[in-house]
XYZ file of C-alpha atoms in Angstrom:
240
model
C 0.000 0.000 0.000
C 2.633 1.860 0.868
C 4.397 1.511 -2.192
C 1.386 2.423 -4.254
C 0.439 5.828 -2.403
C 4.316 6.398 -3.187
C 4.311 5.837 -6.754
C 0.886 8.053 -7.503
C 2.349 10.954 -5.698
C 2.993 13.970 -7.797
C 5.101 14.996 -4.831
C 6.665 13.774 -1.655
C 7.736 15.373 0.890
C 9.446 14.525 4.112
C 10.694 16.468 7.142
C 14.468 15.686 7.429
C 16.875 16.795 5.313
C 16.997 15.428 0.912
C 19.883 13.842 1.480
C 18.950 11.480 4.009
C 16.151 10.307 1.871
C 17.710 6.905 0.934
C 18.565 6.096 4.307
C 15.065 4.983 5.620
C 12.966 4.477 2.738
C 14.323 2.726 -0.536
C 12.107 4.084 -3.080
C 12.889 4.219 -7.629
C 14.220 7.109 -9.301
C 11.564 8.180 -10.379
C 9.740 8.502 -6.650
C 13.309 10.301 -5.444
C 12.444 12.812 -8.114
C 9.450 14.146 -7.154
C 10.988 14.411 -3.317
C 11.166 17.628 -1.619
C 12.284 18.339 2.484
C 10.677 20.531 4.435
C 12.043 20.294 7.553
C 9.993 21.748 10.820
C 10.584 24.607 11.892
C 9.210 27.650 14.753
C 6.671 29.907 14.578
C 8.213 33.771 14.807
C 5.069 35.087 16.127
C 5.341 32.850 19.414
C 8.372 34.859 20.441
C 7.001 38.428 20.150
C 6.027 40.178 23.451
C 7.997 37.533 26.028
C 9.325 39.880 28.517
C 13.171 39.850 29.572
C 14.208 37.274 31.770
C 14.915 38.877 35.153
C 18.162 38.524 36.862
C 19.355 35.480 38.132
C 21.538 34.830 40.687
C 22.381 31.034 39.606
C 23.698 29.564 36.661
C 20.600 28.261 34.971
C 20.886 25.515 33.106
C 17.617 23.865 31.391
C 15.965 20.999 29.842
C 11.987 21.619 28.329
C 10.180 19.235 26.714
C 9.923 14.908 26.363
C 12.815 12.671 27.709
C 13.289 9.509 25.358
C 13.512 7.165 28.326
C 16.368 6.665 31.357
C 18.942 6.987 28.934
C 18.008 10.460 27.617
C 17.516 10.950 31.433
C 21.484 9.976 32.311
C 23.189 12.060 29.578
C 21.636 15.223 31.336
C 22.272 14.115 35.066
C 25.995 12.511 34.335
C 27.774 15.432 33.067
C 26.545 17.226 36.263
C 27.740 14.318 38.407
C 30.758 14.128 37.060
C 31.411 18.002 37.093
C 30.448 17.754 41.022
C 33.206 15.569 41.740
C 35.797 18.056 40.080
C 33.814 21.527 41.987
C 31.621 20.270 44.349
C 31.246 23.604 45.784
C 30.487 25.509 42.192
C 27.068 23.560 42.339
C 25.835 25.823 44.610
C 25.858 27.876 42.231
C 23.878 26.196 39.568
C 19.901 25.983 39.244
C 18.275 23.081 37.069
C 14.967 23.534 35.495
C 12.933 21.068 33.992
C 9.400 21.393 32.162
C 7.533 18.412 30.915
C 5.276 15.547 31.792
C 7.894 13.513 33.087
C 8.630 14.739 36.225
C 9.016 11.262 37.612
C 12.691 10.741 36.225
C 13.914 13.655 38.876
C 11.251 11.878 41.546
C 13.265 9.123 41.174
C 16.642 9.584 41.029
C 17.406 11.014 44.493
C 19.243 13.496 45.605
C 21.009 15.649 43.165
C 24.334 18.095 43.013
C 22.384 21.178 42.071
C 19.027 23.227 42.700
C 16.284 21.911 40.706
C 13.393 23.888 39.399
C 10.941 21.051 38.358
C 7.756 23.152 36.454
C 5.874 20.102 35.580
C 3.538 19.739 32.290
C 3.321 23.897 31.442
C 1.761 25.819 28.507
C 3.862 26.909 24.978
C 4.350 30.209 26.312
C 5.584 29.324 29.591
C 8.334 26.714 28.014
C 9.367 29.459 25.662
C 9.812 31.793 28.825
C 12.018 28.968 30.427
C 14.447 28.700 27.618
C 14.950 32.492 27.597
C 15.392 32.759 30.782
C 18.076 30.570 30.870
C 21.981 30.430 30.293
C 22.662 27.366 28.844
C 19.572 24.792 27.467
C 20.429 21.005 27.271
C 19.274 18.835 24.551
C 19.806 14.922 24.551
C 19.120 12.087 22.037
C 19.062 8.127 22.437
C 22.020 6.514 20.772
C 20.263 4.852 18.874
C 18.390 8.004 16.695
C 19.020 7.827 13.164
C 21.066 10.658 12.195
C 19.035 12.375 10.548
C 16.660 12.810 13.205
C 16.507 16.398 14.141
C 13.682 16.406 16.957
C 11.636 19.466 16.567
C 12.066 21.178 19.793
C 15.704 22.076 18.429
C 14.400 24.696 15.856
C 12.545 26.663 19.093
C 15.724 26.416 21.015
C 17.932 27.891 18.407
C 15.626 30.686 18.269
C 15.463 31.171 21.732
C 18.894 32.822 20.836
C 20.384 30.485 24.278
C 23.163 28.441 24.012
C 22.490 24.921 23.743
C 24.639 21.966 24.274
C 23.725 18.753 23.066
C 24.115 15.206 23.278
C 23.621 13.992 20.515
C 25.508 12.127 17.134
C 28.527 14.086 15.455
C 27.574 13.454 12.520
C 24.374 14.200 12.417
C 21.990 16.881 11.272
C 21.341 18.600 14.956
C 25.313 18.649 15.107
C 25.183 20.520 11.817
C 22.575 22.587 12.481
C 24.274 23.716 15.567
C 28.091 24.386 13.963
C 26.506 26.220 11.103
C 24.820 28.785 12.963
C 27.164 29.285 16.129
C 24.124 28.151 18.372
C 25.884 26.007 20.647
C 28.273 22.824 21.088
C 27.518 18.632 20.653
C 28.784 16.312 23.370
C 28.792 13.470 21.224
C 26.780 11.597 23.925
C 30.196 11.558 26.342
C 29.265 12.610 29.611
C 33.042 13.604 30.483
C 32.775 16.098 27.534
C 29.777 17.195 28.578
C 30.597 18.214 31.966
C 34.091 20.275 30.719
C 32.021 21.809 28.582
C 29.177 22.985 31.621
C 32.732 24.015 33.394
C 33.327 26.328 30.890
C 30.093 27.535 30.165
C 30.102 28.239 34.063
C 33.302 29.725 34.451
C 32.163 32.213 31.714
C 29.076 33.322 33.065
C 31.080 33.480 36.847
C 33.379 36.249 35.069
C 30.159 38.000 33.300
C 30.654 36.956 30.029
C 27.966 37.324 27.368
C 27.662 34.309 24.876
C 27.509 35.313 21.185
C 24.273 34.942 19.964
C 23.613 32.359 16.561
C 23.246 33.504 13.150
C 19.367 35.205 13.858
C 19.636 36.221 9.927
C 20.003 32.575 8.422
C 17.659 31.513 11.264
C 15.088 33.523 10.489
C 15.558 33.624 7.017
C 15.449 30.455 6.372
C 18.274 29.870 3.492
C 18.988 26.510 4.702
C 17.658 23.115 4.488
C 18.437 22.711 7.755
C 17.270 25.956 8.917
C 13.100 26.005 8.371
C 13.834 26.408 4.103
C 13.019 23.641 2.153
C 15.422 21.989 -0.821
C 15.069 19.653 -3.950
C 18.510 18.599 -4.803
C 20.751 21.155 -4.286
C 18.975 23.980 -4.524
C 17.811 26.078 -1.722
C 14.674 27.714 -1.269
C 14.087 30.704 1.519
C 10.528 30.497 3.148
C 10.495 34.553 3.196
């Protein structure tokens, strides 16, 4: 059936990147043709009006949004660990937030090495508020992901205009995404990278340093595949 819907398309189009498009469904030459990628993207009007975050006096470091099970869970809570056992008195200094429906993970995990904010389940606006008001937001993927699985909360987080570190493939498309716009740095899903890098990110905003922001013009613009445009072959088409 599948096959058939596939072959009386005038068009197909799929969220990750064109060049992936071989990698999870084997389809003719004729099929690949007619493919276009549209990948998902963030809606600009969600981020007018938000208010400034107001002052903090903690390192604020943040995770919004679904866990992919306890091992999603561990690359965010190992790097911190680990980090502890280096500065165990520079976690007094650092707040956790979380927002989501799975509050349960923290619930059960004990005692931790930092402050944690848990928000529970909260509305768009209120996540959105969260990530701004933050100074470094964590993303984390399964091993297992494909790699061109983007997730679709990443597009919101590079907006947010925060700098995210991620754990998550090298070579694959979030890793990209986040090298070609300056947004942030990939952990490769090593928690002993991932806590230098927190150390640094810390020691930086200790000394009052501002983190340059991403690329807001090919973000917003859209000029890249991988950046809310949309491509057939190699060519590039802006969404405004």
């Amino acid at each position: 059936m599948e096959k058939t819907v596939l072959e009386s398309s005038a068009k197909l189009i799929i969220t990750d990147d064109i060049k992936y498009l071989d990698d999870y469904l084997p389809i003719s030459d004729v099929i690949r043709s007619r493919a276009t990628s549209i990948t998902n993207g963030f809606d600009e009007e969600d981020f007018q009006g938000l208010p400034e975050p107001d002052p903090r006096r903690k390192f604020t470091v943040s995770y919004i949004g679904s866990l992919y099970g306890q091992e999603t869970f561990d690359l965010l809570l190992q790097p911190v660990r680990i980090w502890r056992q280096a500065h165990p008195d520079e976690l007094l200094d650092v707040e956790f937030v979380y927002a989501g429906s799975q509050s349960y993970y923290f619930h059960r995990a004990g005692a931790f090495p930092f402050f944690l904010r848990d928000a529970g389940y909260v509305t768009h606006r209120q996540a959105l508020l969260l990530r701004m008001d933050s100074d470094l937001q964590l993303f984390a993927q399964p091993r297992h992901f494909k790699p061109y699985f983007y997730s679709g909360k990443i597009f919101e987080m590079l907006r947010a205009g925060i700098p995210i570190l991620a754990a998550t493939r090298p070579d694959g498309t979030v890793t990209n995404l986040l090298l070609e716009t300056n947004a942030g740095f990939t952990a490769a899903q090593r928690p002993e990278q991932a806590a230098a890098i927190l150390k640094i990110q810390f020691d930086k905003w200790r000394r009052g340093e501002h983190w340059e922001k991403p690329d807001m013009n090919l973000v917003q613009r859209g000029i890249s595949p991988t950046l809310g445009g949309y491509s057939r072959g190699n060519d590039r088409y802006p969404l405004s």
